mmCIF file of C-alpha atoms and ligand atoms in Angstrom:
data_model
loop_
_atom_site.group_PDB
_atom_site.id
_atom_site.type_symbol
_atom_site.label_atom_id
_atom_site.label_comp_id
_atom_site.label_asym_id
_atom_site.label_seq_id
_atom_site.Cartn_x
_atom_site.Cartn_y
_atom_site.Cartn_z
ATOM 1 C CA UNK F 249 -96.377 -68.982 0.216
ATOM 2 C CA UNK F 250 -95.705 -67.281 -2.548
ATOM 3 C CA UNK F 251 -96.389 -68.264 -5.697
ATOM 4 C CA UNK F 252 -94.200 -67.869 -8.657
ATOM 5 C CA UNK F 253 -95.413 -66.246 -12.257
ATOM 6 C CA UNK F 254 -93.928 -66.789 -15.334
ATOM 7 C CA UNK F 255 -94.004 -63.793 -17.738
ATOM 8 C CA UNK F 256 -93.435 -65.535 -21.638
ATOM 9 C CA UNK F 257 -91.180 -63.261 -23.878
ATOM 10 C CA UNK F 258 -90.331 -64.846 -26.963
ATOM 11 C CA UNK F 259 -86.760 -64.985 -27.008
ATOM 12 C CA UNK F 260 -87.022 -64.110 -30.763
ATOM 13 C CA UNK F 261 -88.166 -60.623 -29.180
ATOM 14 C CA UNK F 262 -85.652 -60.008 -26.888
ATOM 15 C CA UNK F 263 -82.568 -57.271 -27.921
ATOM 16 C CA UNK F 264 -79.030 -56.527 -26.769
ATOM 17 C CA UNK F 265 -80.701 -53.369 -26.119
ATOM 18 C CA UNK F 266 -80.578 -50.837 -23.064
ATOM 19 C CA UNK F 267 -83.967 -51.953 -21.162
ATOM 20 C CA UNK F 268 -84.767 -48.116 -20.449
ATOM 21 C CA UNK F 269 -84.134 -47.593 -24.012
ATOM 22 C CA UNK F 270 -86.783 -49.864 -25.032
ATOM 23 C CA UNK F 271 -88.578 -49.214 -22.341
ATOM 24 C CA UNK F 272 -89.387 -45.725 -23.243
ATOM 25 C CA UNK F 273 -90.214 -46.777 -26.895
ATOM 26 C CA UNK F 274 -92.661 -49.066 -25.268
ATOM 27 C CA UNK F 275 -94.406 -45.362 -23.846
ATOM 28 C CA UNK F 276 -94.318 -43.812 -26.697
ATOM 29 C CA UNK F 277 -95.771 -46.785 -28.430
ATOM 30 C CA UNK F 278 -98.504 -47.721 -25.644
ATOM 31 C CA UNK F 279 -99.696 -43.953 -24.921
ATOM 32 C CA UNK F 280 -99.725 -42.620 -28.683
ATOM 33 C CA UNK F 281 -102.266 -45.829 -28.942
ATOM 34 C CA UNK F 282 -104.034 -43.756 -26.265
ATOM 35 C CA UNK F 283 -107.999 -44.508 -26.391
ATOM 36 C CA UNK F 284 -107.210 -48.044 -28.084
ATOM 37 C CA UNK F 285 -104.454 -49.180 -25.592
ATOM 38 C CA UNK F 286 -108.415 -48.771 -23.174
ATOM 39 C CA UNK F 287 -109.862 -51.378 -25.086
ATOM 40 C CA UNK F 288 -107.592 -53.508 -27.143
ATOM 41 C CA UNK F 289 -104.448 -53.328 -25.898
ATOM 42 C CA UNK F 290 -104.514 -53.680 -22.920
ATOM 43 C CA UNK F 291 -104.761 -57.981 -22.602
ATOM 44 C CA UNK F 292 -106.981 -60.613 -21.181
ATOM 45 C CA UNK F 293 -104.457 -60.088 -18.368
ATOM 46 C CA UNK F 294 -104.713 -56.837 -17.746
ATOM 47 C CA UNK F 295 -108.891 -57.062 -17.598
ATOM 48 C CA UNK F 296 -107.962 -60.374 -14.780
ATOM 49 C CA UNK F 297 -105.965 -58.132 -13.338
ATOM 50 C CA UNK F 298 -108.749 -56.108 -12.920
ATOM 51 C CA UNK F 299 -110.254 -58.382 -10.910
ATOM 52 C CA UNK F 300 -108.428 -58.122 -7.791
ATOM 53 C CA UNK F 301 -106.707 -61.229 -8.309
ATOM 54 C CA UNK F 302 -102.321 -60.641 -8.361
ATOM 55 C CA UNK F 303 -101.527 -64.025 -10.013
ATOM 56 C CA UNK F 304 -102.665 -61.944 -13.037
ATOM 57 C CA UNK F 305 -101.789 -58.388 -13.023
ATOM 58 C CA UNK F 306 -99.728 -58.612 -16.153
ATOM 59 C CA UNK F 307 -98.707 -55.033 -17.954
ATOM 60 C CA UNK F 308 -100.653 -54.796 -21.144
ATOM 61 C CA UNK F 309 -99.043 -56.111 -24.763
ATOM 62 C CA UNK F 310 -97.731 -53.771 -26.060
ATOM 63 C CA UNK F 311 -95.202 -53.427 -23.196
ATOM 64 C CA UNK F 312 -94.611 -57.236 -23.404
ATOM 65 C CA UNK F 313 -93.734 -56.009 -26.899
ATOM 66 C CA UNK F 314 -90.756 -54.599 -25.687
ATOM 67 C CA UNK F 315 -86.957 -56.260 -25.486
ATOM 68 C CA UNK F 316 -85.676 -55.532 -21.917
ATOM 69 C CA UNK F 317 -81.818 -56.503 -21.938
ATOM 70 C CA UNK F 318 -80.591 -59.740 -20.371
ATOM 71 C CA UNK F 319 -80.984 -58.901 -16.496
ATOM 72 C CA UNK F 320 -83.685 -56.820 -16.426
ATOM 73 C CA UNK F 321 -84.785 -60.132 -18.321
ATOM 74 C CA UNK F 322 -84.013 -62.649 -15.648
ATOM 75 C CA UNK F 323 -85.506 -60.314 -12.662
ATOM 76 C CA UNK F 324 -89.013 -59.379 -14.903
ATOM 77 C CA UNK F 325 -89.737 -63.272 -15.676
ATOM 78 C CA UNK F 326 -90.083 -64.888 -12.402
ATOM 79 C CA UNK F 327 -91.456 -62.425 -10.052
ATOM 80 C CA UNK F 328 -93.281 -63.748 -7.128
ATOM 81 C CA UNK F 329 -96.767 -62.163 -6.466
ATOM 82 C CA UNK F 330 -98.035 -61.063 -3.051
ATOM 83 C CA UNK F 331 -99.939 -64.037 -1.188
ATOM 84 C CA UNK F 332 -103.782 -63.472 -1.592
ATOM 85 C CA UNK F 333 -105.284 -62.296 1.797
ATOM 86 C CA UNK F 334 -102.288 -61.401 3.000
ATOM 87 C CA UNK F 335 -101.499 -57.304 3.463
ATOM 88 C CA UNK F 336 -99.089 -57.322 0.072
ATOM 89 C CA UNK F 337 -102.387 -57.642 -1.414
ATOM 90 C CA UNK F 338 -105.788 -56.737 -1.863
ATOM 91 C CA UNK F 339 -109.208 -57.801 -3.765
ATOM 92 C CA UNK F 340 -110.102 -54.499 -5.100
ATOM 93 C CA UNK F 341 -110.071 -53.072 -8.479
ATOM 94 C CA UNK F 342 -106.705 -52.099 -9.603
ATOM 95 C CA UNK F 343 -107.087 -48.675 -11.372
ATOM 96 C CA UNK F 344 -106.433 -49.624 -14.896
ATOM 97 C CA UNK F 345 -103.319 -48.422 -16.423
ATOM 98 C CA UNK F 346 -103.909 -46.070 -18.386
ATOM 99 C CA UNK F 347 -104.859 -43.878 -15.443
ATOM 100 C CA UNK F 348 -102.187 -45.046 -13.407
ATOM 101 C CA UNK F 349 -99.516 -43.454 -16.383
ATOM 102 C CA UNK F 350 -101.054 -40.408 -16.901
ATOM 103 C CA UNK F 351 -102.216 -39.023 -13.579
ATOM 104 C CA UNK F 352 -99.625 -37.946 -11.635
ATOM 105 C CA UNK F 353 -97.733 -36.014 -9.549
ATOM 106 C CA UNK F 354 -94.139 -35.411 -10.411
ATOM 107 C CA UNK F 355 -93.627 -31.552 -9.959
ATOM 108 C CA UNK F 356 -89.281 -31.790 -11.838
ATOM 109 C CA UNK F 357 -92.181 -32.887 -15.188
ATOM 110 C CA UNK F 358 -94.463 -30.049 -14.025
ATOM 111 C CA UNK F 359 -97.377 -29.440 -11.884
ATOM 112 C CA UNK F 360 -100.657 -30.209 -13.758
ATOM 113 C CA UNK F 361 -101.721 -34.387 -13.694
ATOM 114 C CA UNK F 362 -100.928 -35.038 -17.203
ATOM 115 C CA UNK F 363 -97.418 -33.208 -16.732
ATOM 116 C CA UNK F 364 -95.444 -35.519 -16.041
ATOM 117 C CA UNK F 365 -96.327 -38.286 -18.703
ATOM 118 C CA UNK F 366 -96.629 -35.449 -20.711
ATOM 119 C CA UNK F 367 -92.656 -34.236 -20.231
ATOM 120 C CA UNK F 368 -90.640 -36.978 -19.064
ATOM 121 C CA UNK F 369 -91.256 -40.106 -22.251
ATOM 122 C CA UNK F 370 -88.208 -39.167 -23.111
ATOM 123 C CA UNK F 371 -86.114 -39.043 -19.423
ATOM 124 C CA UNK F 372 -83.145 -41.431 -19.834
ATOM 125 C CA UNK F 373 -82.671 -42.873 -16.700
ATOM 126 C CA UNK F 374 -79.547 -45.321 -18.191
ATOM 127 C CA UNK F 375 -76.764 -45.264 -16.487
ATOM 128 C CA UNK F 376 -78.958 -45.005 -13.508
ATOM 129 C CA UNK F 377 -76.662 -45.019 -10.182
ATOM 130 C CA UNK F 378 -77.548 -44.365 -6.112
ATOM 131 C CA UNK F 379 -75.737 -42.803 -3.780
ATOM 132 C CA UNK F 380 -75.586 -44.004 -0.289
ATOM 133 C CA UNK F 381 -73.734 -42.838 2.869
ATOM 134 C CA UNK F 382 -74.417 -41.933 6.408
ATOM 135 C CA UNK F 383 -73.970 -43.490 9.298
ATOM 136 C CA UNK F 384 -73.584 -47.120 6.947
ATOM 137 C CA UNK F 385 -70.565 -49.363 7.010
ATOM 138 C CA UNK F 386 -71.549 -49.862 2.537
ATOM 139 C CA UNK F 387 -71.740 -46.533 2.319
ATOM 140 C CA UNK F 388 -70.637 -46.104 -2.200
ATOM 141 C CA UNK F 389 -72.314 -44.870 -5.488
ATOM 142 C CA UNK F 390 -73.822 -47.626 -6.582
ATOM 143 C CA UNK F 391 -75.147 -48.907 -10.098
ATOM 144 C CA UNK F 392 -78.916 -49.308 -10.097
ATOM 145 C CA UNK F 393 -78.125 -53.281 -11.232
ATOM 146 C CA UNK F 394 -76.174 -54.258 -8.602
ATOM 147 C CA UNK F 395 -78.956 -52.837 -6.626
ATOM 148 C CA UNK F 396 -81.447 -54.723 -7.581
ATOM 149 C CA UNK F 397 -79.461 -58.072 -8.442
ATOM 150 C CA UNK F 398 -78.745 -59.693 -5.180
ATOM 151 C CA UNK F 399 -83.496 -58.553 -4.367
ATOM 152 C CA UNK F 400 -86.013 -61.330 -5.345
ATOM 153 C CA UNK F 401 -88.563 -58.782 -7.233
ATOM 154 C CA UNK F 402 -91.693 -59.552 -5.762
ATOM 155 C CA UNK F 403 -95.218 -57.823 -7.369
ATOM 156 C CA UNK F 404 -97.438 -56.047 -4.187
ATOM 157 C CA UNK F 405 -100.686 -54.356 -5.226
ATOM 158 C CA UNK F 406 -100.894 -51.722 -2.444
ATOM 159 C CA UNK F 407 -103.063 -48.872 -2.276
ATOM 160 C CA UNK F 408 -102.268 -44.812 -3.515
ATOM 161 C CA UNK F 409 -103.834 -42.729 -1.472
ATOM 162 C CA UNK F 410 -102.227 -38.411 -1.922
ATOM 163 C CA UNK F 411 -103.125 -35.832 0.368
ATOM 164 C CA UNK F 412 -105.186 -34.727 -2.686
ATOM 165 C CA UNK F 413 -108.139 -36.620 -1.817
ATOM 166 C CA UNK F 414 -107.741 -38.924 -4.833
ATOM 167 C CA UNK F 415 -106.504 -42.766 -4.099
ATOM 168 C CA UNK F 416 -104.901 -45.721 -7.034
ATOM 169 C CA UNK F 417 -105.051 -49.541 -6.245
ATOM 170 C CA UNK F 418 -101.676 -50.426 -8.005
ATOM 171 C CA UNK F 419 -99.683 -53.520 -9.040
ATOM 172 C CA UNK F 420 -95.564 -52.654 -8.160
ATOM 173 C CA UNK F 421 -92.427 -54.534 -8.928
ATOM 174 C CA UNK F 422 -90.094 -54.452 -6.505
ATOM 175 C CA UNK F 423 -88.292 -55.336 -3.699
ATOM 176 C CA UNK F 424 -88.685 -54.227 0.361
ATOM 177 C CA UNK F 425 -86.238 -51.722 1.387
ATOM 178 C CA UNK F 426 -85.018 -53.460 4.611
ATOM 179 C CA UNK F 427 -83.140 -55.949 2.293
ATOM 180 C CA UNK F 428 -80.953 -52.944 1.187
ATOM 181 C CA UNK F 429 -81.049 -51.284 4.152
ATOM 182 C CA UNK F 430 -79.396 -54.263 5.783
ATOM 183 C CA UNK F 431 -77.100 -54.367 3.019
ATOM 184 C CA UNK F 432 -75.584 -51.595 3.253
ATOM 185 C CA UNK F 433 -74.561 -52.672 7.701
ATOM 186 C CA UNK F 434 -76.096 -48.965 9.316
ATOM 187 C CA UNK F 435 -74.898 -48.227 12.475
ATOM 188 C CA UNK F 436 -76.875 -47.524 15.311
ATOM 189 C CA UNK F 437 -76.143 -44.163 14.785
ATOM 190 C CA UNK F 438 -78.157 -44.902 12.190
ATOM 191 C CA UNK F 439 -81.792 -43.702 13.312
ATOM 192 C CA UNK F 440 -83.878 -42.098 9.898
ATOM 193 C CA UNK F 441 -83.180 -42.233 6.328
ATOM 194 C CA UNK F 442 -82.717 -39.670 3.891
ATOM 195 C CA UNK F 443 -83.470 -39.844 0.055
ATOM 196 C CA UNK F 444 -83.019 -37.412 -2.883
ATOM 197 C CA UNK F 445 -84.933 -37.500 -6.699
ATOM 198 C CA UNK F 446 -82.179 -36.554 -9.315
ATOM 199 C CA UNK F 447 -81.923 -33.261 -9.793
ATOM 200 C CA UNK F 448 -81.593 -32.001 -13.454
ATOM 201 C CA UNK F 449 -82.837 -29.030 -15.188
ATOM 202 C CA UNK F 450 -81.874 -30.439 -18.721
ATOM 203 C CA UNK F 451 -84.075 -33.255 -18.636
ATOM 204 C CA UNK F 452 -86.948 -32.104 -15.968
ATOM 205 C CA UNK F 453 -88.372 -28.750 -16.825
ATOM 206 C CA UNK F 454 -89.693 -27.461 -13.294
ATOM 207 C CA UNK F 455 -86.126 -27.669 -12.832
ATOM 208 C CA UNK F 456 -85.041 -24.779 -14.495
ATOM 209 C CA UNK F 457 -88.333 -22.841 -14.592
ATOM 210 C CA UNK F 458 -87.917 -19.469 -12.408
ATOM 211 C CA UNK F 459 -91.772 -20.401 -11.249
ATOM 212 C CA UNK F 460 -90.743 -23.407 -9.705
ATOM 213 C CA UNK F 461 -91.504 -23.350 -5.866
ATOM 214 C CA UNK F 462 -90.151 -26.641 -4.674
ATOM 215 C CA UNK F 463 -86.831 -26.170 -4.026
ATOM 216 C CA UNK F 464 -85.031 -29.001 -5.747
ATOM 217 C CA UNK F 465 -84.218 -31.358 -4.945
ATOM 218 C CA UNK F 466 -87.237 -32.977 -3.585
ATOM 219 C CA UNK F 467 -86.234 -34.757 -0.731
ATOM 220 C CA UNK F 468 -88.877 -37.559 1.782
ATOM 221 C CA UNK F 469 -88.004 -39.245 4.774
ATOM 222 C CA UNK F 470 -88.564 -42.801 7.123
ATOM 223 C CA UNK F 471 -87.656 -42.943 10.186
ATOM 224 C CA UNK F 472 -85.252 -46.295 10.953
ATOM 225 C CA UNK F 473 -88.433 -48.466 11.934
ATOM 226 C CA UNK F 474 -90.708 -47.486 9.717
ATOM 227 C CA UNK F 475 -87.620 -47.512 6.479
ATOM 228 C CA UNK F 476 -87.438 -51.031 8.022
ATOM 229 C CA UNK F 477 -91.346 -52.511 8.068
ATOM 230 C CA UNK F 478 -91.628 -54.936 5.103
ATOM 231 C CA UNK F 479 -94.889 -52.740 3.595
ATOM 232 C CA UNK F 480 -91.629 -50.594 3.048
ATOM 233 C CA UNK F 481 -91.140 -50.686 -1.163
ATOM 234 C CA UNK F 482 -88.725 -49.934 -3.395
ATOM 235 C CA UNK F 483 -90.434 -50.677 -6.955
ATOM 236 C CA UNK F 484 -88.572 -50.379 -10.356
ATOM 237 C CA UNK F 485 -91.868 -51.508 -12.218
ATOM 238 C CA UNK F 486 -95.191 -51.684 -12.603
ATOM 239 C CA UNK F 487 -97.952 -53.986 -14.244
ATOM 240 C CA UNK F 488 -94.999 -56.628 -14.393
ATOM 241 C CA UNK F 489 -93.305 -54.160 -16.287
ATOM 242 C CA UNK F 490 -90.660 -51.481 -15.685
ATOM 243 C CA UNK F 491 -91.001 -48.506 -13.947
ATOM 244 C CA UNK F 492 -92.915 -45.671 -16.384
ATOM 245 C CA UNK F 493 -90.824 -42.346 -16.153
ATOM 246 C CA UNK F 494 -93.823 -39.598 -14.852
ATOM 247 C CA UNK F 495 -94.481 -43.065 -12.078
ATOM 248 C CA UNK F 496 -90.954 -42.438 -10.969
ATOM 249 C CA UNK F 497 -87.769 -44.135 -12.620
ATOM 250 C CA UNK F 498 -86.208 -46.352 -12.214
ATOM 251 C CA UNK F 499 -86.793 -46.619 -9.093
ATOM 252 C CA UNK F 500 -89.171 -45.254 -6.512
ATOM 253 C CA UNK F 501 -90.381 -45.614 -3.107
ATOM 254 C CA UNK F 502 -93.761 -46.237 -2.366
ATOM 255 C CA UNK F 503 -94.842 -45.905 1.739
ATOM 256 C CA UNK F 504 -98.844 -47.021 1.236
ATOM 257 C CA UNK F 505 -99.682 -46.371 4.484
ATOM 258 C CA UNK F 506 -98.160 -42.867 3.990
ATOM 259 C CA UNK F 507 -99.754 -39.813 1.408
ATOM 260 C CA UNK F 508 -98.263 -40.330 -1.158
ATOM 261 C CA UNK F 509 -95.820 -38.002 -1.771
ATOM 262 C CA UNK F 510 -93.611 -39.414 0.784
ATOM 263 C CA UNK F 511 -93.138 -41.486 -1.779
ATOM 264 C CA UNK F 512 -89.940 -40.230 -3.423
ATOM 265 C CA UNK F 513 -89.505 -40.677 -6.958
ATOM 266 C CA UNK F 514 -86.169 -41.504 -9.113
ATOM 267 C CA UNK F 515 -83.703 -41.852 -6.296
ATOM 268 C CA UNK F 516 -80.360 -40.730 -7.012
ATOM 269 C CA UNK F 517 -79.399 -40.634 -3.320
ATOM 270 C CA UNK F 518 -79.982 -42.256 0.500
ATOM 271 C CA UNK F 519 -78.052 -41.531 3.759
ATOM 272 C CA UNK F 520 -78.492 -42.897 6.754
ATOM 273 C CA UNK F 521 -78.872 -39.835 9.358
ATOM 274 C CA UNK F 522 -79.399 -38.935 13.080
ATOM 275 C CA UNK F 523 -81.850 -36.699 12.803
ATOM 276 C CA UNK F 524 -85.163 -36.291 11.332
ATOM 277 C CA UNK F 525 -83.927 -34.748 7.961
ATOM 278 C CA UNK F 526 -85.807 -32.204 6.019
ATOM 279 C CA UNK F 527 -88.510 -33.088 3.546
ATOM 280 C CA UNK F 528 -90.167 -30.778 0.353
ATOM 281 C CA UNK F 529 -93.846 -30.852 1.567
ATOM 282 C CA UNK F 530 -93.218 -30.132 5.236
ATOM 283 C CA UNK F 531 -90.051 -27.199 4.358
ATOM 284 C CA UNK F 532 -92.501 -25.798 1.763
ATOM 285 C CA UNK F 533 -95.943 -25.727 3.956
ATOM 286 C CA UNK F 534 -95.321 -26.953 7.729
ATOM 287 C CA UNK F 535 -98.952 -26.615 9.206
ATOM 288 C CA UNK F 536 -99.513 -28.427 6.742
ATOM 289 C CA UNK F 537 -97.363 -31.424 5.955
ATOM 290 C CA UNK F 538 -95.582 -32.392 8.259
ATOM 291 C CA UNK F 539 -92.595 -35.850 8.610
ATOM 292 C CA UNK F 540 -94.971 -38.564 9.336
ATOM 293 C CA UNK F 541 -97.666 -38.010 6.736
ATOM 294 C CA UNK F 542 -99.195 -41.117 7.675
ATOM 295 C CA UNK F 543 -102.936 -41.440 6.453
ATOM 296 C CA UNK F 544 -105.248 -40.373 9.479
ATOM 297 C CA UNK F 545 -108.938 -39.864 8.558
ATOM 298 C CA UNK F 546 -109.286 -38.431 12.307
ATOM 299 C CA UNK F 547 -106.205 -35.140 11.047
ATOM 300 C CA UNK F 548 -107.889 -32.902 8.864
ATOM 301 C CA UNK F 549 -105.267 -31.000 6.429
ATOM 302 C CA UNK F 550 -106.077 -27.566 7.428
ATOM 303 C CA UNK F 551 -107.401 -26.330 4.400
ATOM 304 C CA UNK F 552 -109.802 -29.694 3.567
ATOM 305 C CA UNK F 553 -110.694 -32.568 5.833
ATOM 306 C CA UNK F 554 -109.204 -36.444 5.419
ATOM 307 C CA UNK F 555 -112.448 -38.778 5.738
ATOM 308 C CA UNK F 556 -112.997 -39.012 2.180
ATOM 309 C CA UNK F 557 -111.280 -40.074 -0.699
ATOM 310 C CA UNK F 558 -111.897 -40.897 -4.535
ATOM 311 C CA UNK F 559 -111.436 -43.958 -5.594
ATOM 312 C CA UNK F 560 -109.457 -43.515 -9.456
ATOM 313 C CA UNK F 561 -111.227 -43.973 -12.147
ATOM 314 C CA UNK F 562 -114.139 -41.460 -11.668
ATOM 315 C CA UNK F 563 -117.089 -41.341 -14.104
ATOM 316 C CA UNK F 564 -119.899 -39.526 -14.367
ATOM 317 C CA UNK F 565 -121.611 -42.171 -13.486
ATOM 318 C CA UNK F 566 -119.781 -42.900 -10.568
ATOM 319 C CA UNK F 567 -118.368 -40.536 -7.927
ATOM 320 C CA UNK F 568 -115.921 -43.193 -7.053
ATOM 321 C CA UNK F 569 -116.284 -41.867 -3.633
ATOM 322 C CA UNK F 570 -115.285 -43.938 -0.152
ATOM 323 C CA UNK F 571 -114.105 -43.315 3.573
ATOM 324 C CA UNK F 572 -110.500 -43.180 4.011
ATOM 325 C CA UNK F 573 -109.002 -45.664 6.427
ATOM 326 C CA UNK F 574 -106.669 -45.139 9.027
ATOM 327 C CA UNK F 575 -102.932 -46.126 8.303
ATOM 328 C CA UNK F 576 -104.712 -46.683 4.418
ATOM 329 C CA UNK F 577 -105.736 -50.137 5.469
ATOM 330 C CA UNK F 578 -102.425 -50.785 7.084
ATOM 331 C CA UNK F 579 -103.131 -50.615 10.588
ATOM 332 C CA UNK F 580 -102.287 -53.926 11.652
ATOM 333 C CA UNK F 581 -98.988 -53.799 10.541
ATOM 334 C CA UNK F 582 -97.889 -50.650 11.178
ATOM 335 C CA UNK F 583 -100.109 -49.270 15.059
ATOM 336 C CA UNK F 584 -97.425 -50.096 16.761
ATOM 337 C CA UNK F 585 -94.423 -48.123 15.321
ATOM 338 C CA UNK F 586 -97.164 -45.151 16.474
ATOM 339 C CA UNK F 587 -97.893 -46.043 19.797
ATOM 340 C CA UNK F 588 -97.506 -43.178 22.588
ATOM 341 C CA UNK F 589 -97.619 -40.699 20.212
ATOM 342 C CA UNK F 590 -100.369 -38.120 19.583
ATOM 343 C CA UNK F 591 -100.724 -38.259 15.733
ATOM 344 C CA UNK F 592 -102.307 -34.731 15.463
ATOM 345 C CA UNK F 593 -99.142 -33.314 16.842
ATOM 346 C CA UNK F 594 -97.113 -35.382 14.433
ATOM 347 C CA UNK F 595 -99.538 -35.620 11.999
HETATM 348 N N1 LIG N 643 -88.935 -36.472 -7.002
HETATM 349 C C1 LIG N 643 -90.985 -36.053 -6.396
HETATM 350 N N2 LIG N 643 -91.879 -37.683 -6.260
HETATM 351 C C2 LIG N 643 -92.882 -37.411 -6.089
HETATM 352 C C3 LIG N 643 -93.428 -36.532 -5.813
HETATM 353 C C4 LIG N 643 -92.573 -35.707 -6.662
HETATM 354 O O1 LIG N 643 -93.278 -34.085 -7.296
HETATM 355 N N3 LIG N 643 -91.601 -35.130 -7.087
HETATM 356 N N4 LIG N 643 -94.840 -36.218 -6.157
HETATM 357 C C5 LIG N 643 -95.522 -37.578 -4.795
HETATM 358 C C6 LIG N 643 -96.418 -37.412 -4.901
HETATM 359 S S1 LIG N 643 -97.708 -36.072 -3.695
HETATM 360 C C7 LIG N 643 -98.005 -38.790 -5.073
HETATM 361 S S2 LIG N 643 -99.537 -38.087 -4.851
HETATM 362 C C8 LIG N 643 -97.114 -39.553 -5.964
HETATM 363 C C9 LIG N 643 -97.332 -40.018 -6.877
HETATM 364 O O2 LIG N 643 -96.955 -41.469 -7.250
HETATM 365 P P1 LIG N 643 -97.545 -41.578 -9.215
HETATM 366 O O3 LIG N 643 -97.782 -40.173 -9.690
HETATM 367 O O4 LIG N 643 -96.663 -42.418 -9.118
HETATM 368 O O5 LIG N 643 -99.541 -41.841 -8.575
HETATM 369 O O6 LIG N 643 -95.774 -39.728 -6.488
HETATM 370 C C10 LIG N 643 -94.512 -38.655 -5.041
HETATM 371 N N5 LIG N 643 -93.029 -38.659 -4.851
HETATM 372 MO MO1 LIG N 644 -99.276 -36.910 -3.081
#
């Protein structure tokens, strides 16, 4: 059963301004409050969420204060919440909002964990469109509004396990990738889906750096059956509101049973293709990062083991070390996709 929750934003606070401008303003407000946010401003909703109750995974107060444009407002005002006990939900403690939005990997904005948050606050994602094409009947350049509009937004609480051995639990807002793929009517030749992130050196400092190690755009891909799996998610928000720039605004992939690097951010291009597409980390270090990148405690990275992880936030008193689960705990949903495959070879 899906339970609908209604977020209340007083109509007096709704203005015709662009939602993205508002979200950015929110981000600036929220983060400049810094430490205050940790106590006062992160609201009862958040405290409730931390106990693992998906129904109350809501935004901090100052996020809710921002006034989204009407079509976004409609989307976010009626978010379906994942069924307790189902695969799109977990009772593990949510990673606090402050950690989710200040400890990031988004190399376009810099390599240090705080760089994305520091360098992305004026990232302009309005307007945004995605160029969809390749082996499908409905190729085209789609405005984000047109892609999100027909889909009902839902909230899902997923574990995110980075190959670097940290993990978080994040309440995302979005819709299944399968629903988008179905609308594009892929042909029988479509065996993989390839994704690309925006290239915009003016906005993304690492893309204009001579020392950048990445061959932009950031590229990722999935096999078609992985892309169609019900777990595979396109997120347009987190904690009950719009996606912060540093987390991949305005739309990013979330593939919870794979290492975080598969979950490509700020997507501008999607291609249905016949062959396995090149992917960023595999191109850089093929012996360390494979195409599949399934979370696997038995297949170690050449430079470190993968059977343990640090669940963020880590504190002086709690190192938060825990065992890494096969497929990040999503085996029931995805193990069948890899039957008969040697996962130490297809890592
Ligand atoms: N475009 C792009 N997408 C990206 C990355 C990146 O550097 N660039 N980093 C990946 C990695 S390594 C991880 S762990 C996740 C982190 O997502 P988060 O910052 O929202 O936690 O984003 C992934 N998506
Ligand atoms: Mo990662």
